[in-house]
PDB file of C-alpha atoms in Angstrom:
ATOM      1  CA  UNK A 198       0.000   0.000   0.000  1.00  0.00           C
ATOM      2  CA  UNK A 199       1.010   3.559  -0.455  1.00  0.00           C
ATOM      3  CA  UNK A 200       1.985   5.888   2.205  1.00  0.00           C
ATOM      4  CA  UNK A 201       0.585   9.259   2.935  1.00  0.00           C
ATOM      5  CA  UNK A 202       1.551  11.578   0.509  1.00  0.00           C
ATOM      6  CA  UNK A 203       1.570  15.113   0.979  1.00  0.00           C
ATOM      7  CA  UNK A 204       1.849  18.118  -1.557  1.00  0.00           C
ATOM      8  CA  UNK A 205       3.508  20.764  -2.032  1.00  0.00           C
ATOM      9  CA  UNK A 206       7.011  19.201   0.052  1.00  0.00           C
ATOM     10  CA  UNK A 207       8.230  23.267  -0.138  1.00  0.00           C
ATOM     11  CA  UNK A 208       6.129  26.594  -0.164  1.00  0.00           C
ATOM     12  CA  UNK A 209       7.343  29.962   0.271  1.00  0.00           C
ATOM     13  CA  UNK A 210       4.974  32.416   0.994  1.00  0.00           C
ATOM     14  CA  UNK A 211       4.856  36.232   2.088  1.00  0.00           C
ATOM     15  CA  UNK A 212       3.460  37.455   5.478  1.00  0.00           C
ATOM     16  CA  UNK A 213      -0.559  38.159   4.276  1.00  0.00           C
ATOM     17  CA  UNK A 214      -1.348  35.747   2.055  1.00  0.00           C
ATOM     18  CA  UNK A 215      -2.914  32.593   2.190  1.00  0.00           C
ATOM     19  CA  UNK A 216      -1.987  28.806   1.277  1.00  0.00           C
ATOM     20  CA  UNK A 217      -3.337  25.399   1.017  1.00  0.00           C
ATOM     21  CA  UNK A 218      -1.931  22.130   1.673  1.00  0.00           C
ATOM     22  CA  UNK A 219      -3.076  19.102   0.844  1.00  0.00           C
ATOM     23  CA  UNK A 220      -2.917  15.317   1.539  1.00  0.00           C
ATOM     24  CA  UNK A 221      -3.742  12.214   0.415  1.00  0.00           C
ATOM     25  CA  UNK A 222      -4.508   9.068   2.920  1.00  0.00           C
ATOM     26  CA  UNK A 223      -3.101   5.271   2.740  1.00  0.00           C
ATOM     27  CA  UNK A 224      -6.397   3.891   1.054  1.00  0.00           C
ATOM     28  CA  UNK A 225      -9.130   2.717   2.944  1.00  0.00           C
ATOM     29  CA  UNK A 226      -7.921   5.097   5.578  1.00  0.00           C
ATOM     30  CA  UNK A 227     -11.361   7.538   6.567  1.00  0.00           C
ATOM     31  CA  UNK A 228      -9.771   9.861   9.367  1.00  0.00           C
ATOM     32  CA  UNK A 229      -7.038  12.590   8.685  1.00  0.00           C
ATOM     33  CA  UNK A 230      -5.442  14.125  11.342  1.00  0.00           C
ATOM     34  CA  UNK A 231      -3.287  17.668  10.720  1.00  0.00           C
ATOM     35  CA  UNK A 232      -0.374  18.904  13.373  1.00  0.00           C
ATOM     36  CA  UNK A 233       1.949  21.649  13.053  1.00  0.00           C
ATOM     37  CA  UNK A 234       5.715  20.928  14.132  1.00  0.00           C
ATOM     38  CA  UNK A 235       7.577  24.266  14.816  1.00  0.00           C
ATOM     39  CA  UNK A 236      11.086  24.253  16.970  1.00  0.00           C
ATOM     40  CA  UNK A 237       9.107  26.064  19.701  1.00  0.00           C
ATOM     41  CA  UNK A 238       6.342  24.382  20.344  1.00  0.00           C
ATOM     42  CA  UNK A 239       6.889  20.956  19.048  1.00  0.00           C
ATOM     43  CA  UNK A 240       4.125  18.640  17.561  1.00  0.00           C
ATOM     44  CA  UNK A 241       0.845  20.458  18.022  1.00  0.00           C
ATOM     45  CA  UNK A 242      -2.935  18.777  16.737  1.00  0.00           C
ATOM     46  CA  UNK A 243      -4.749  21.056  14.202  1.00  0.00           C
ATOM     47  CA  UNK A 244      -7.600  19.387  13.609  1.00  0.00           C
ATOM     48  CA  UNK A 245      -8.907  15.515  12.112  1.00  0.00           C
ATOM     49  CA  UNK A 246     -11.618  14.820   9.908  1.00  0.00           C
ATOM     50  CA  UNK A 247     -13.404  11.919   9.295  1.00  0.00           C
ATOM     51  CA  UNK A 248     -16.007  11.236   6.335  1.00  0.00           C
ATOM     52  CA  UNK A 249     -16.198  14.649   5.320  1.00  0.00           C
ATOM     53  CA  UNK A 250     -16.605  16.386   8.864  1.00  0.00           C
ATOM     54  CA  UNK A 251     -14.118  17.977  11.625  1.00  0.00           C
ATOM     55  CA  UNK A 252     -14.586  15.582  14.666  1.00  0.00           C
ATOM     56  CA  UNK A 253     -11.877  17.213  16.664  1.00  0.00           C
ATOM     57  CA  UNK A 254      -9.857  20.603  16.502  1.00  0.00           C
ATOM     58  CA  UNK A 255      -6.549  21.649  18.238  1.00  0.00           C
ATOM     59  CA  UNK A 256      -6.328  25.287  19.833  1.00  0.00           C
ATOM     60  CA  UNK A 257      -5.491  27.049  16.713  1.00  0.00           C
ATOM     61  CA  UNK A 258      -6.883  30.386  15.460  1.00  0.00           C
ATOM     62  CA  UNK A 259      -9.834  30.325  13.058  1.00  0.00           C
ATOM     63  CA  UNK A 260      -7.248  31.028  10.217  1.00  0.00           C
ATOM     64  CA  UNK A 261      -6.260  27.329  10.078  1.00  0.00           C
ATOM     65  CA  UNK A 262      -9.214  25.321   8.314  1.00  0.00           C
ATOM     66  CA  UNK A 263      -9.604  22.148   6.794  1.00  0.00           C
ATOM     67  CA  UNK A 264     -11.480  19.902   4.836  1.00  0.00           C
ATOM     68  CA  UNK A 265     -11.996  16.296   3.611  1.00  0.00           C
ATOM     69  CA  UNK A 266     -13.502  15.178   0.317  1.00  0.00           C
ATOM     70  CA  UNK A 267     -15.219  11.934  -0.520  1.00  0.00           C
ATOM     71  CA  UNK A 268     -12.464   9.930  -1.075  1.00  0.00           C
ATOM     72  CA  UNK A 269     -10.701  10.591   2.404  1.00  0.00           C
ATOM     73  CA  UNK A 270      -8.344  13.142   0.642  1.00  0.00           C
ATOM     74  CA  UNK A 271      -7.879  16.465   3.268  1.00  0.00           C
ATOM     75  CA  UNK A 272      -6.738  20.038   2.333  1.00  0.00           C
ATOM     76  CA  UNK A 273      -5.926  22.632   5.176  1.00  0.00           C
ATOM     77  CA  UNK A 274      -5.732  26.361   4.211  1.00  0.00           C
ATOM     78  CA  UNK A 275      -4.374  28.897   6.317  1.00  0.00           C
ATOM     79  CA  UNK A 276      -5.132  32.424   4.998  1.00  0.00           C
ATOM     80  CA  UNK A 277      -3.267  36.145   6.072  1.00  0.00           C
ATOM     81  CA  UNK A 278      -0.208  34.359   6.962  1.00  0.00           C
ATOM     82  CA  UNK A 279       2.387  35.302   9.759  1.00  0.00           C
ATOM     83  CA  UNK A 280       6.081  34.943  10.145  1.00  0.00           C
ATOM     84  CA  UNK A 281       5.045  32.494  12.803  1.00  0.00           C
ATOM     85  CA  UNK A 282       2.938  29.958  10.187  1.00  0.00           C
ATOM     86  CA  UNK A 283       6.335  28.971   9.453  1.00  0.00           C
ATOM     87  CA  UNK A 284       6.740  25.251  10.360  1.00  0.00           C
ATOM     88  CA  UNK A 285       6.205  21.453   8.920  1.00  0.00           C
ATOM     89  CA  UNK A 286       2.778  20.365   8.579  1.00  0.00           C
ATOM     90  CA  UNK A 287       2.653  16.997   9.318  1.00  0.00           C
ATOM     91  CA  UNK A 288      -0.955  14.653   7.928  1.00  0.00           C
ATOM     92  CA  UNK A 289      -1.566  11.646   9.262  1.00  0.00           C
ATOM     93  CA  UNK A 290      -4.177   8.721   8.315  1.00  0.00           C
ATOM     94  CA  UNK A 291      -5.468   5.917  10.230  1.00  0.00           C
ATOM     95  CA  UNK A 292      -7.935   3.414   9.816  1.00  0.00           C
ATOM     96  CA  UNK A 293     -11.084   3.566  12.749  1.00  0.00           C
ATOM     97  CA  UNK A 294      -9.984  -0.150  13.645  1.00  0.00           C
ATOM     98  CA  UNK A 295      -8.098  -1.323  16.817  1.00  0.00           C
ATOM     99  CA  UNK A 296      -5.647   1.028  17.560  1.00  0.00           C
ATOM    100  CA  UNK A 297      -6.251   3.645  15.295  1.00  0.00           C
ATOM    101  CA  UNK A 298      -2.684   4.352  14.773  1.00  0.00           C
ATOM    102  CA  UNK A 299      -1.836   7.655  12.960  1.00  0.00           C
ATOM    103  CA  UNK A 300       0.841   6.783  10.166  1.00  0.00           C
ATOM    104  CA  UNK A 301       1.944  10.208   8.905  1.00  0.00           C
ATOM    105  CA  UNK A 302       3.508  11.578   5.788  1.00  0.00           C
ATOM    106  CA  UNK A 303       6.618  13.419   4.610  1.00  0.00           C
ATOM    107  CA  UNK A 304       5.206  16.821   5.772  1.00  0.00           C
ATOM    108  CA  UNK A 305       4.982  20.183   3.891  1.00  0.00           C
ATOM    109  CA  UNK A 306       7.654  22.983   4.989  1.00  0.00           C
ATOM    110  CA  UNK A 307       6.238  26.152   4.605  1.00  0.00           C
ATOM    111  CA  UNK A 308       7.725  29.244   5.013  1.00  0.00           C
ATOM    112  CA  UNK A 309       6.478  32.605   5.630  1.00  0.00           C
ATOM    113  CA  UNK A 310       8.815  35.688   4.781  1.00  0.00           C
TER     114      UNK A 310
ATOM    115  CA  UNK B  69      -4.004  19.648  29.754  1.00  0.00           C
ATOM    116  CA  UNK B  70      -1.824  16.476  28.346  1.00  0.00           C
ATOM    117  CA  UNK B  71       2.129  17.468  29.051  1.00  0.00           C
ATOM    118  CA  UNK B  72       4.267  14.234  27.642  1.00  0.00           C
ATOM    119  CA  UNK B  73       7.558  14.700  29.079  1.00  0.00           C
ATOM    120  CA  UNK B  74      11.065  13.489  27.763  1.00  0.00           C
ATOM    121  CA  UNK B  75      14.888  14.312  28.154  1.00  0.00           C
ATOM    122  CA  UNK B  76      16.061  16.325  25.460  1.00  0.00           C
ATOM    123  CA  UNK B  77      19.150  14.405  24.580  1.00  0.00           C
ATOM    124  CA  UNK B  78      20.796  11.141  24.662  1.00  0.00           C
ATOM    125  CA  UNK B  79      24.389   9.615  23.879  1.00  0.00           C
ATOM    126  CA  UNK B  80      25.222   6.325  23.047  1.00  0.00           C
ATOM    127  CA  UNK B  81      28.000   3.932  21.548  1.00  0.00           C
ATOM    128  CA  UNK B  82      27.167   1.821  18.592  1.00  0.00           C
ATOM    129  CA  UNK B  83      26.449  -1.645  19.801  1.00  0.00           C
ATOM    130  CA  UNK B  84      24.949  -0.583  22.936  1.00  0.00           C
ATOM    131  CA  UNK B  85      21.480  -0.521  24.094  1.00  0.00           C
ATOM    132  CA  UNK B  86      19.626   2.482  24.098  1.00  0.00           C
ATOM    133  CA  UNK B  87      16.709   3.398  26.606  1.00  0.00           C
ATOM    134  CA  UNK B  88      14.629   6.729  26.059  1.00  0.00           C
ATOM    135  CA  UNK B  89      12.448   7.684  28.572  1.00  0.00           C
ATOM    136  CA  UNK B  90       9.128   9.652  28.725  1.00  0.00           C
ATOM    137  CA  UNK B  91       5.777  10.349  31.316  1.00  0.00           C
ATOM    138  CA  UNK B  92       2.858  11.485  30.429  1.00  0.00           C
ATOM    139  CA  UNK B  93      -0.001  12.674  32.645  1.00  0.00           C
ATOM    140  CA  UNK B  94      -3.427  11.105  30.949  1.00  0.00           C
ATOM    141  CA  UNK B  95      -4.045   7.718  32.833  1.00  0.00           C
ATOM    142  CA  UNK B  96      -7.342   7.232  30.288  1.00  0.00           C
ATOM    143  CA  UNK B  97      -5.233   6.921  27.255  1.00  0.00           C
ATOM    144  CA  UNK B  98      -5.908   3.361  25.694  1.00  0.00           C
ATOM    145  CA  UNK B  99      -2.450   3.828  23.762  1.00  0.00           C
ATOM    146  CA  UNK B 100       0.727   5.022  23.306  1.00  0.00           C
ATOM    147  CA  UNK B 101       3.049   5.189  20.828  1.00  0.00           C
ATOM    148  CA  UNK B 102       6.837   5.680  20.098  1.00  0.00           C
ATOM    149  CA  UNK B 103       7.546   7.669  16.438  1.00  0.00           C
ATOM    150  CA  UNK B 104      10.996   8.826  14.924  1.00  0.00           C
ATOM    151  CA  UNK B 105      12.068  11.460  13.213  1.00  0.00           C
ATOM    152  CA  UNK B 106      14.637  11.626  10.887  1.00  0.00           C
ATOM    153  CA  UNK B 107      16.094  15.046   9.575  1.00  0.00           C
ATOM    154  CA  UNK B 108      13.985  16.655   6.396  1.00  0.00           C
ATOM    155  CA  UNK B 109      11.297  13.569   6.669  1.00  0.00           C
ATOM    156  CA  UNK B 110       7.729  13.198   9.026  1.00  0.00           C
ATOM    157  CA  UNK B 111       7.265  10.802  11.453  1.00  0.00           C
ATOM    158  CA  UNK B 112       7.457   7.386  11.404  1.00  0.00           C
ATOM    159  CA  UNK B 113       5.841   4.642  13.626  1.00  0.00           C
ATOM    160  CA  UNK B 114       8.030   2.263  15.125  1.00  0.00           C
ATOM    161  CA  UNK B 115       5.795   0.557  17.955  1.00  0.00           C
ATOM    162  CA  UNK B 116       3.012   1.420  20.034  1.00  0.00           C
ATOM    163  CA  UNK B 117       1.462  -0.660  23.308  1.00  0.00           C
ATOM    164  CA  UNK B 118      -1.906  -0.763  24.735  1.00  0.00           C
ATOM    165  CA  UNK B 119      -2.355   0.504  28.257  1.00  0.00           C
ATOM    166  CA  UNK B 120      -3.802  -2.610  29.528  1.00  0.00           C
ATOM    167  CA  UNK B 121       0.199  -4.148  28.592  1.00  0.00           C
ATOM    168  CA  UNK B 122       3.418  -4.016  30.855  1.00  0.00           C
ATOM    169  CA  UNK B 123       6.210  -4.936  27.378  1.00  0.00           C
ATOM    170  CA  UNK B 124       6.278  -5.411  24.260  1.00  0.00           C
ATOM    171  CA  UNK B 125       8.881  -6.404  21.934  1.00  0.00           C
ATOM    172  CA  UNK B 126       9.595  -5.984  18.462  1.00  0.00           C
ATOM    173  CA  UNK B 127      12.716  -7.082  16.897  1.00  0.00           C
ATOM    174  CA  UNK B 128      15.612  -4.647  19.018  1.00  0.00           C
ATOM    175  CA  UNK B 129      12.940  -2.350  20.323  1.00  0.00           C
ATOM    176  CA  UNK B 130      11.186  -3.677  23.603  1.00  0.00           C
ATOM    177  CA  UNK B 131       8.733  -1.057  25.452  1.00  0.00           C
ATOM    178  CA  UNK B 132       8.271  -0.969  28.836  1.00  0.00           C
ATOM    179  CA  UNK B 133       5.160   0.925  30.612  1.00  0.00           C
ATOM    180  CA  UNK B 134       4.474   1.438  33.950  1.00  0.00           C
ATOM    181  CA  UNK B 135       1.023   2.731  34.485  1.00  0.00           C
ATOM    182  CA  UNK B 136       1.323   3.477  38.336  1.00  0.00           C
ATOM    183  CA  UNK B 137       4.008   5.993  37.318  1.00  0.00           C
ATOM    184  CA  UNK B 138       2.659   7.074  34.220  1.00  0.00           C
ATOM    185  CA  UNK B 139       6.450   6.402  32.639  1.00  0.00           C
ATOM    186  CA  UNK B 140       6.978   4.579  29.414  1.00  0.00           C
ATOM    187  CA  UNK B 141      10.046   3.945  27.939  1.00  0.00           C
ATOM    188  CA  UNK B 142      12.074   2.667  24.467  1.00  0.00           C
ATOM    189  CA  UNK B 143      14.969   0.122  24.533  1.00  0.00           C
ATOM    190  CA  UNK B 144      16.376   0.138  21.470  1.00  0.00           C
ATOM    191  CA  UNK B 145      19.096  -3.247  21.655  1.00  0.00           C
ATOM    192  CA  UNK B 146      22.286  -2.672  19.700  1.00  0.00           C
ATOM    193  CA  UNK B 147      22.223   0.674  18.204  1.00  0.00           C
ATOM    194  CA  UNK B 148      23.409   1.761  14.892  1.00  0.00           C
ATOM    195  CA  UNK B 149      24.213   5.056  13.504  1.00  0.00           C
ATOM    196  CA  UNK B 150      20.996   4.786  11.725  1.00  0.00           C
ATOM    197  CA  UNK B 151      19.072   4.765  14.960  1.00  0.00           C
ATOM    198  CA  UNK B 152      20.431   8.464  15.150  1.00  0.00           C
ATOM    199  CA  UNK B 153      17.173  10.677  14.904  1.00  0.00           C
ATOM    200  CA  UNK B 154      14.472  12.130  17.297  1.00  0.00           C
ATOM    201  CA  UNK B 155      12.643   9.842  19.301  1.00  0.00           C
ATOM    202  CA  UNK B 156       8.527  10.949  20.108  1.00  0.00           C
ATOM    203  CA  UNK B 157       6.424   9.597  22.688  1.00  0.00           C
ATOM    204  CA  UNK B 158       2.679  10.095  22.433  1.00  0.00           C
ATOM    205  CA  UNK B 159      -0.356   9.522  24.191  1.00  0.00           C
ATOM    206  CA  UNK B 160      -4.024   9.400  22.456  1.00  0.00           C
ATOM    207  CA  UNK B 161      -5.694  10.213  25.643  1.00  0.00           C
ATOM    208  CA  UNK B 162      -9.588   9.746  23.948  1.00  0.00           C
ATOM    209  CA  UNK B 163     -10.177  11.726  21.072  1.00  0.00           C
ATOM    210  CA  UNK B 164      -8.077  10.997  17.817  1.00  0.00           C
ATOM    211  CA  UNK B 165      -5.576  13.177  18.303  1.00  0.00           C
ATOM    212  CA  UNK B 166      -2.028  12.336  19.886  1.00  0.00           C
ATOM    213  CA  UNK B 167      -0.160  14.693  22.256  1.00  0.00           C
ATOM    214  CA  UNK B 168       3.752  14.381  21.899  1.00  0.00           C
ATOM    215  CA  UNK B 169       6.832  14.723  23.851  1.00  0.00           C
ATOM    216  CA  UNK B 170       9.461  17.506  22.979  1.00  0.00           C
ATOM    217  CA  UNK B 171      11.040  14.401  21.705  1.00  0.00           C
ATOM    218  CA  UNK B 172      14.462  12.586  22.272  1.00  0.00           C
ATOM    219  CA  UNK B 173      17.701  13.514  19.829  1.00  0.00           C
ATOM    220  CA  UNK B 174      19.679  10.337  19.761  1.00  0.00           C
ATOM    221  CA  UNK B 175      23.134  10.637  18.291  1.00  0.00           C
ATOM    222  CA  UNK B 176      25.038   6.933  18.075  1.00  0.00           C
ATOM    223  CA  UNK B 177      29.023   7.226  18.315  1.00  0.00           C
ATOM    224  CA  UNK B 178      30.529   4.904  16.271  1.00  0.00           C
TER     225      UNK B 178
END
């Protein structure tokens, strides 16, 4: 099976504007998970989704939003950008079965200038 | 709210055992879960143990948990230089969403 795969890898943005990520689950995977990894404050929870509908959000400003799409596939946008949106977004999938462990993907690195 | 503790840094010869420590503070969480890091790349799953277990093995990693203490640890039996990476503990206390350590930088001296 493929891993989660996550697009863009890079992004380089300016301070204002906005940007969406997006990620793809291993298949048959329904929930998607989002965290932000920053040297500060480490791995933080965004939000998760499952079939097509938040089930659980992180404390994050109402700038960061998400969405899923029938076929599991998430985007998260975060619009008017700060310096401090700079970070690796991490996705993760799992499968609502046993232990519902989160396998992640390569993560995007965006950067806000 | 959740605070999953671990030591920063860790040292170790190539060929010995490693052990990486962590505690976290939810005693509801059903599971938790060791993840490393290498540079430039996400996270990737090594084990995980369910709460209701005292070890598990797998291949050189055994984990240990001790629920009393809320302290969960990572053996990782003769290390190699590509064990060097960041080490995350996590606990899913209910909720689908994990709450991590600071996370473990393991360098392996050859």
């Amino acid at each position: 099976k493929a891993g989660v795969t996550q697009t863009p890898r890079y992004l380089i943005k300016t301070r204002g504007q906005q940007v969406t990520l997006s990620c793809s689950p291993i298949s048959g995977h329904r929930s998607v998970s989002w965290y932000q990894q920053t040297p500060g404050q480490g791995l933080q929870f965004l939000f998760e989704y499952f079939s097509e509908t938040q089930r659980n959000k992180g404390n994050f400003p109402g700038r960061f939003s998400g969405r899923q799409f029938s076929n599991s596939r998430s985007e998260m946008n975060v619009s008017t950008l700060e310096l401090g949106d700079s970070a690796l977004y991490l996705c993760a999938s799992s499968s609502p079965q046993g232990s519902d462990t989160q396998y992640f993907g390569p993560g995007t690195r965006l950067t806000v200038l | 709210g959740e605070d999953v503790e671990q030591s920063l840094f860790l040292s170790v010869r190539e060929g010995d055992s490693s052990v990486i420590n962590c505690t976290y503070t939810d005693s509801s969480s059903t599971y938790l879960y060791w993840y490393k890091q290498e540079p430039g790349a996400g996270l990737q799953l090594l084990t995980y143990i369910f709460s209701n277990m005292d070890m598990k093995q797998d291949q050189r990693l055994t984990v240990l948990l001790n629920k009393k203490d809320k302290h969960l640890s990572l053996r990782i039996a003769d290390t190699q230089t590509g064990d060097s990476a960041i080490y995350f503990c996590a606990e899913k206390p209910g909720a689908n969403n994990l709450f991590f350590g600071t996370g473990t930088r393991l360098t392996v001296i050859p």
